[in-house]
CSV table of C-alpha atoms in Angstrom, one decimal:
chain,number,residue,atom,x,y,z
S,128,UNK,CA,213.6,234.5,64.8
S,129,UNK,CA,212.3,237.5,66.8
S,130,UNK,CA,214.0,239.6,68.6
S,131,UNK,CA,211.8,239.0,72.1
S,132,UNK,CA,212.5,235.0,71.2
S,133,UNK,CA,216.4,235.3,70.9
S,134,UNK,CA,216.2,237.5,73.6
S,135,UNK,CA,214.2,235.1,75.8
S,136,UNK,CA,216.4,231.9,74.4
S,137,UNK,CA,218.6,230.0,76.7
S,138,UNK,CA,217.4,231.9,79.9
S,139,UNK,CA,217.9,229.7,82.6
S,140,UNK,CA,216.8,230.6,86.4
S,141,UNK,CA,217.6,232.1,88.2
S,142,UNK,CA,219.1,235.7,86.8
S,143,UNK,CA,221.0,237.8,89.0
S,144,UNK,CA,219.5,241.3,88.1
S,145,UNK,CA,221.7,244.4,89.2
S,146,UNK,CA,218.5,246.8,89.6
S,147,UNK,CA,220.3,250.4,88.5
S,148,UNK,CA,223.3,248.8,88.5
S,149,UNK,CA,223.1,248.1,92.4
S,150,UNK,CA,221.6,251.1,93.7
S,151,UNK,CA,223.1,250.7,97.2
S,152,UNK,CA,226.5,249.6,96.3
S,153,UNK,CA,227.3,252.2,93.7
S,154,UNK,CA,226.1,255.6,92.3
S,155,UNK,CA,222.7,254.2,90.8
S,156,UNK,CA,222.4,254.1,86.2
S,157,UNK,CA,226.3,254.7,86.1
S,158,UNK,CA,228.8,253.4,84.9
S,159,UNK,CA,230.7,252.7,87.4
S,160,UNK,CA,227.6,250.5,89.1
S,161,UNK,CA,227.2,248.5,85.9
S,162,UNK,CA,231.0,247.7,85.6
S,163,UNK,CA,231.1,246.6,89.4
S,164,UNK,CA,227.7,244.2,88.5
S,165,UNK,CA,228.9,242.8,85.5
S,166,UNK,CA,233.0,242.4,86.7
S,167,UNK,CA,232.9,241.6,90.5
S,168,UNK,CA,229.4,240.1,90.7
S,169,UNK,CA,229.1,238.5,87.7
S,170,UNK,CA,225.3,240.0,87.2
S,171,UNK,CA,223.3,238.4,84.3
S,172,UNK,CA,221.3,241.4,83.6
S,173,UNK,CA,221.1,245.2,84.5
S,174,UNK,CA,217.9,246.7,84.7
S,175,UNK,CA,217.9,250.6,83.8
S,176,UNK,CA,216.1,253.4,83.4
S,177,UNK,CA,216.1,256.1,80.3
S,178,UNK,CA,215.3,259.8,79.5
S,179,UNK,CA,215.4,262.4,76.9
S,180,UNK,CA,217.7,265.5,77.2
S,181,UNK,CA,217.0,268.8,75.9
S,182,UNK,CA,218.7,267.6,72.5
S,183,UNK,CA,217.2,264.2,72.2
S,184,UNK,CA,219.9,262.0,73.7
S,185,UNK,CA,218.5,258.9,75.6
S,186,UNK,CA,219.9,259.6,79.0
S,187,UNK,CA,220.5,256.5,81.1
S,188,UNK,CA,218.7,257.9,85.0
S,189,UNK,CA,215.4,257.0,86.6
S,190,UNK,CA,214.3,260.5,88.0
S,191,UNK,CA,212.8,263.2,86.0
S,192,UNK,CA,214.9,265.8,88.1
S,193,UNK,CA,218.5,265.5,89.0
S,194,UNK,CA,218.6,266.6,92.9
S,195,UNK,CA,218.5,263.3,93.6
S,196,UNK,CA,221.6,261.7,92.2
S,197,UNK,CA,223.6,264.7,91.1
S,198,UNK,CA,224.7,268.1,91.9
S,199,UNK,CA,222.7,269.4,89.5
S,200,UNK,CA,219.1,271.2,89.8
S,201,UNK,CA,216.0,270.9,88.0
S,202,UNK,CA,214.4,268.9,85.0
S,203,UNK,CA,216.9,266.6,83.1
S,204,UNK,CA,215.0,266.9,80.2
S,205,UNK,CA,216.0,270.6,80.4
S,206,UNK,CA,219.4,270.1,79.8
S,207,UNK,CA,221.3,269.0,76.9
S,208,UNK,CA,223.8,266.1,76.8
S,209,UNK,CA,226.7,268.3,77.0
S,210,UNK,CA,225.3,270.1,80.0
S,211,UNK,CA,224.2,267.0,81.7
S,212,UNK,CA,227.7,265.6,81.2
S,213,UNK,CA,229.4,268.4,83.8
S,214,UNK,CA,227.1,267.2,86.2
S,215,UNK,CA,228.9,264.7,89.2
S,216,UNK,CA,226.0,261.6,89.0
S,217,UNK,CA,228.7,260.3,92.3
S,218,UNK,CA,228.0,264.0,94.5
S,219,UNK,CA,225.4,262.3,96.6
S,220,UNK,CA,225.9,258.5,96.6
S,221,UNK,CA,226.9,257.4,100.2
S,222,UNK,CA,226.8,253.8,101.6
S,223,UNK,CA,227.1,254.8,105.2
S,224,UNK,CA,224.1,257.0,105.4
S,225,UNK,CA,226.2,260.3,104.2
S,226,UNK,CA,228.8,260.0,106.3
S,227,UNK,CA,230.9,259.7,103.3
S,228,UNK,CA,230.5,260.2,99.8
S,229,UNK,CA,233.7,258.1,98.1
S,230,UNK,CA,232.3,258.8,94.6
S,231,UNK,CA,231.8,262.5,94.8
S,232,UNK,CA,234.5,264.2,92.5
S,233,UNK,CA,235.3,261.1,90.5
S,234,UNK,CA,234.2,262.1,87.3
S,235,UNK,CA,230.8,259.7,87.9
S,236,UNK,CA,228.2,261.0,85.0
S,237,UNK,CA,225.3,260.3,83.8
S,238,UNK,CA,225.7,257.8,80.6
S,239,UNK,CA,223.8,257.6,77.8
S,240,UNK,CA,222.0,254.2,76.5
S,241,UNK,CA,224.3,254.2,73.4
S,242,UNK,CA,227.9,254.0,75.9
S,243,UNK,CA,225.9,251.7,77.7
S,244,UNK,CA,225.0,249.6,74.5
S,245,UNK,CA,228.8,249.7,73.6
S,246,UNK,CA,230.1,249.4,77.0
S,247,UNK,CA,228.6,246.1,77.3
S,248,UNK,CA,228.3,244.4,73.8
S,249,UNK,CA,227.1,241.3,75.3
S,250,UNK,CA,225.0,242.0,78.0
S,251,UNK,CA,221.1,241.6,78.2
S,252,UNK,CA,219.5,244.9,79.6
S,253,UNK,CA,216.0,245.7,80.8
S,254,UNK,CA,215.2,249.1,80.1
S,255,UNK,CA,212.3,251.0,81.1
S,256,UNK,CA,211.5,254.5,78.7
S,257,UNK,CA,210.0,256.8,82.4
S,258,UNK,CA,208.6,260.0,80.4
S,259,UNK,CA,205.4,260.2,78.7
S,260,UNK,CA,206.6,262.6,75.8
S,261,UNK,CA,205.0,262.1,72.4
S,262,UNK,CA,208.2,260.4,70.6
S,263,UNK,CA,210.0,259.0,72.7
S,264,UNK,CA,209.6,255.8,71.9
S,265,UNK,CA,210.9,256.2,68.3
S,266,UNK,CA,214.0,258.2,69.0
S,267,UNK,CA,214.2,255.2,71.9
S,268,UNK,CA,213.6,252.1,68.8
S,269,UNK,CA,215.7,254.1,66.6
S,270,UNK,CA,218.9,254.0,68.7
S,271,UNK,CA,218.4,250.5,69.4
S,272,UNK,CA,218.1,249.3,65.6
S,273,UNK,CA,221.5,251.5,64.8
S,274,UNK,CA,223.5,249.7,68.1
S,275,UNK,CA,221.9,246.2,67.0
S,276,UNK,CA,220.7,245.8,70.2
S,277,UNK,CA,216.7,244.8,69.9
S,278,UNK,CA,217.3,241.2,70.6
S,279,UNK,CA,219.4,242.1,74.1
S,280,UNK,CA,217.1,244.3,75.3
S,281,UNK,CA,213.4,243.8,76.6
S,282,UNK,CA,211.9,247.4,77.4
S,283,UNK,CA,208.8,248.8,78.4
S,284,UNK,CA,207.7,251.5,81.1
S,285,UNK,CA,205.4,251.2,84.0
S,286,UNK,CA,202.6,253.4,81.9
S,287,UNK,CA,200.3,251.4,79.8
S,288,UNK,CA,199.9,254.0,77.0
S,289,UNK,CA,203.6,254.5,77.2
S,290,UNK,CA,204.5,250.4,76.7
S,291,UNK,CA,201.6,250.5,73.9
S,292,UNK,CA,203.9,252.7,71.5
S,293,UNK,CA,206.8,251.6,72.7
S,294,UNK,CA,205.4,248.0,71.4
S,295,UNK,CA,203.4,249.7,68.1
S,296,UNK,CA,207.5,250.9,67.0
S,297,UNK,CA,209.0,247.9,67.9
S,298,UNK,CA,206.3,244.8,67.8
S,299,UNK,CA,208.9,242.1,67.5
S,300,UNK,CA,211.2,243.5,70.6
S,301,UNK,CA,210.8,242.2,73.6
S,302,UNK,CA,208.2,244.0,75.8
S,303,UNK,CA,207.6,243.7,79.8
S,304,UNK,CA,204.0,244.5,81.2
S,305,UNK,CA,202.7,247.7,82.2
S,306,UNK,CA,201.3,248.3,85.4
S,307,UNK,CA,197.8,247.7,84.5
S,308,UNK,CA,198.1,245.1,82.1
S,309,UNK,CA,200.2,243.2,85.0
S,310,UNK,CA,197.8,244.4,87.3
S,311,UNK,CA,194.9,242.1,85.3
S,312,UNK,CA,197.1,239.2,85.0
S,313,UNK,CA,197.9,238.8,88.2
S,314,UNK,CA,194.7,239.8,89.8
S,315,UNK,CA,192.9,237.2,87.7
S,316,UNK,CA,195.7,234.2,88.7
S,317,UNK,CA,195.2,234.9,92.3
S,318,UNK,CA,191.4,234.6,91.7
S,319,UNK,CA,191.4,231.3,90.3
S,320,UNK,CA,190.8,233.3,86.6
S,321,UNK,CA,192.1,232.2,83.4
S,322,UNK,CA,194.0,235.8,82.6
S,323,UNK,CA,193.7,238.1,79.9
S,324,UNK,CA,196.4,237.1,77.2
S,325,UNK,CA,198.6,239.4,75.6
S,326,UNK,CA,200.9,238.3,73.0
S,327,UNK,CA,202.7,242.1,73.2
S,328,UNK,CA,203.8,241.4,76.6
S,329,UNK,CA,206.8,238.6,77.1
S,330,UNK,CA,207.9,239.5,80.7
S,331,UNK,CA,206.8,240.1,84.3
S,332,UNK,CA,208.6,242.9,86.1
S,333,UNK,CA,206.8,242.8,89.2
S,334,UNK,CA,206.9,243.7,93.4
S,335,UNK,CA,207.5,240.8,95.7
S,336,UNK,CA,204.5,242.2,97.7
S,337,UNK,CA,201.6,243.7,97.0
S,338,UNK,CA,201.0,245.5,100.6
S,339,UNK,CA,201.7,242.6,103.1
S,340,UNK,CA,200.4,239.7,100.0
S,341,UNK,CA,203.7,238.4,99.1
S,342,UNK,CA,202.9,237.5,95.5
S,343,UNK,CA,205.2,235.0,94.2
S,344,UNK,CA,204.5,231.5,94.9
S,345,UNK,CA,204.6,228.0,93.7
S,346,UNK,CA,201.2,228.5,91.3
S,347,UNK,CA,202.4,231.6,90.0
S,348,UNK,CA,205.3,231.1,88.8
S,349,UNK,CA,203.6,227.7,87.0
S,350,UNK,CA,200.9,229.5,85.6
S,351,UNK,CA,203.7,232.3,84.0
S,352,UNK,CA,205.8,229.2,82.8
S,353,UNK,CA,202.7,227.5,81.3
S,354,UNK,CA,202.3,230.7,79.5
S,355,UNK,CA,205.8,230.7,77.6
S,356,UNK,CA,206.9,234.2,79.9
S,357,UNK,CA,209.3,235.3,82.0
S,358,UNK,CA,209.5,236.4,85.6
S,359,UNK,CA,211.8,238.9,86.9
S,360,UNK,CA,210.8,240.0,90.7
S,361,UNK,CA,211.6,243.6,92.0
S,362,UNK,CA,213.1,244.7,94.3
S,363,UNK,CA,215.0,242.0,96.3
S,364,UNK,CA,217.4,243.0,98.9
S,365,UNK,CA,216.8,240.7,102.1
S,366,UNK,CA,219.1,237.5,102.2
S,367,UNK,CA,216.4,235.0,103.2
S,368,UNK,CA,214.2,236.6,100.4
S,369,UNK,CA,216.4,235.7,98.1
S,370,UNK,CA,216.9,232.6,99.8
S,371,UNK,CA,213.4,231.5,99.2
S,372,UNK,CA,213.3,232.7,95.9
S,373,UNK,CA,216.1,231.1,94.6
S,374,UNK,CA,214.7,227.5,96.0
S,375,UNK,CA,211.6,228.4,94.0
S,376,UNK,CA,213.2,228.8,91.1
S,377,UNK,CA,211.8,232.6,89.9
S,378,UNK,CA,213.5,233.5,86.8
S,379,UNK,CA,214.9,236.5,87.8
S,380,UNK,CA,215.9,238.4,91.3
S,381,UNK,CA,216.2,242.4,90.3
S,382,UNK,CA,218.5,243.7,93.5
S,383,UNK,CA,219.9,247.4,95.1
S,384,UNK,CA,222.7,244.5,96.4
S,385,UNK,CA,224.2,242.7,93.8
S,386,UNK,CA,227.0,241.4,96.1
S,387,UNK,CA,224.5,239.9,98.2
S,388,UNK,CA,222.7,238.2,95.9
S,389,UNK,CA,225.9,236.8,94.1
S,390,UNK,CA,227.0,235.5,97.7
S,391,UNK,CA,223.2,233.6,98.4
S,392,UNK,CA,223.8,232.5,94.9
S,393,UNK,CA,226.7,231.0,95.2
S,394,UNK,CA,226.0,229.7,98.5
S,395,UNK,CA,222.7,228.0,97.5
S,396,UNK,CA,225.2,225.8,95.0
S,397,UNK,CA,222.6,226.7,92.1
S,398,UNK,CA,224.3,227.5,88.5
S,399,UNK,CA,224.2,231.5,87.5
C-alpha cells in the first residue's frame, strides 16, 4: 500500500487539528504546544511548519526569521542547530496580550522534526517545507524514510514549485495542494467546472474564506469526497465556526485553540 493510502486509511471526520500546536494556547511549533494538543486535548493531528539551519537540520518553526517567536535575531537558516537551541522559543508567547509571558525562561526551544517524529511515534503530522532552497526537499524525504514516518505524514508547502519536488522525491507520500493548484480546483467547483485532476495532490489545506466567500459548503465538500480526498480547513478559531463545520461533517478543523475545539467537540456528541 502507499504511503498517502495508509496515511489517508481509517480517517474518520471530523479531525481535531492543533494548527502549530495551538498557536494561542502555547508557544507556537514547540514542544510544549504539541504535548498539551496531544495529552489534554486529545488532538488528532498537528499541523507544523519546517526549516533548514545553517547545518542542514530540519527545524520545526513557520518564520524565516526568529524575532517573532524567540529572543533571537535574524535568519534561522543562519544559525546552526546548536545555536538555535540557546534560543528561548517561550521569550515572547503571552496569552493575555503581553501582560505576561509564563513560558519565557522555561527552557522552550525550537525542536527539530526528528524529536518531533520520536516524541510522537504515533501521531499523524501535516507538515509544510516554507523555504524555497534548492534541496530541501531531499534532506526533508531523507529524514522521513530514516524515522519511518512517510505514511504519518502528508507534507507539502504553499509554493507550487516547492510541493512539485517535494512530490518528484517522494511520489508515493502523501502530498497537500499548493496554492495554485488549489486555487484551480476550487475556482473551477465554484464555477460549476469539472476541475483539473491531479493524482500528486491527496489533500485540501485550505482558508474558510476567501475574502468575505466562505468557501466550505455542502457541494464542496461532496465534490472533494467524490474525488477520493481529504479536507482539512484553516484556520478555525470561532466556536460557532466550528459549530457549523462539525454538523457539516469537514474532515478536518486546523485551530490556534485546540481546547476550544475539543470542548465544541465534545459538546456536539460527535466521535473524535
Amino acid at each position: 500500500m502507499l504511503a498517502r493510502d495508509t496515511f489517508l486509511q481509517g480517517l474518520k471526520p471530523t479531525l481535531h487539528i492543533a494548527h502549530r500546536g495551538g498557536a494561542l494556547v502555547a508557544p507556537e511549533n514547540t514542544l510544549e504546544a504539541f504535548r498539551l494538543a496531544v495529552e489534554t486535548y486529545r488532538t488528532d493531528m498537528i499541523e507544523l511548519d519546517v526549516h533548514l539551519s545553517r547545518d542542514g537540520e530540519v527545524i520545526v518553526a513557520h518564520d524565516d526569521t526568529l524575532e517573532r517567536c524567540t529572543d533571537g535575531t535574524g535568519p534561522l537558516a543562519a544559525l546552526t542547530l546548536t545555536e538555535l537551541r540557546k534560543l528561548d522559543a517561550g521569550y515572547h508567547f503571552s496569552p493575555d496580550a503581553g501582560r505576561t509571558f509564563p513560558f519565557r525562561g522555561r527552557g522552550v526551544r525550537l525542536p527539530t522534526l526528528r524529536e518531533v517524529l520520536r516524541a510522537f511515534p504515533a501521531l499523524r503530522l501535516n507538515v509544510e517545507l516554507k523555504p524555497d532552497v534548492t534541496g530541501g526537499e531531499d534532506v526533508l524525504a531523507r529524514l522521513l524514510k530514516e524515522e519511518a514516518a512517510l505514511e504519518r505524514v502528508c507534507l507539502g508547502s504553499e509554493q507550487d514549485a516547492i510541493a512539485e519536488r517535494l512530490v518528484q522525491v517522494l511520489p508515493d507520500a502523501c502530498h497537500f495542494y499548493p496554492r495554485d493548484a488549489l486555487a484551480a480546483f476550487i475556482l473551477a467547483l465554484k464555477a460549476g467546472e469539472v476541475p483539473p485532476e491531479d493524482a500528486r495532490y491527496s489533500v485540501l489545506d485550505m482558508p474558510l474564506y476567501f475574502g468575505e466567500v466562505r468557501l466550505v459548503d455542502d457541494a464542496l465538500l461532496e465534490a472533494v469526497a467524490s474525488r477520493g480526498k481529504w479536507i482539512n480547513v484553516w484556520t478555525v478559531d470561532d466556536a460557532a465556526e466550528m459549530d457549523q463545520l462539525l454538523r457539516e461533517g469537514v474532515g478536518g478543523i486546523m485551530t490556534d485553540r485546540p481546547d476550544l475545539l475539543r470542548q465544541r467537540m465534545d459538546a456536539s456528541g460527535k466521535p473524535g
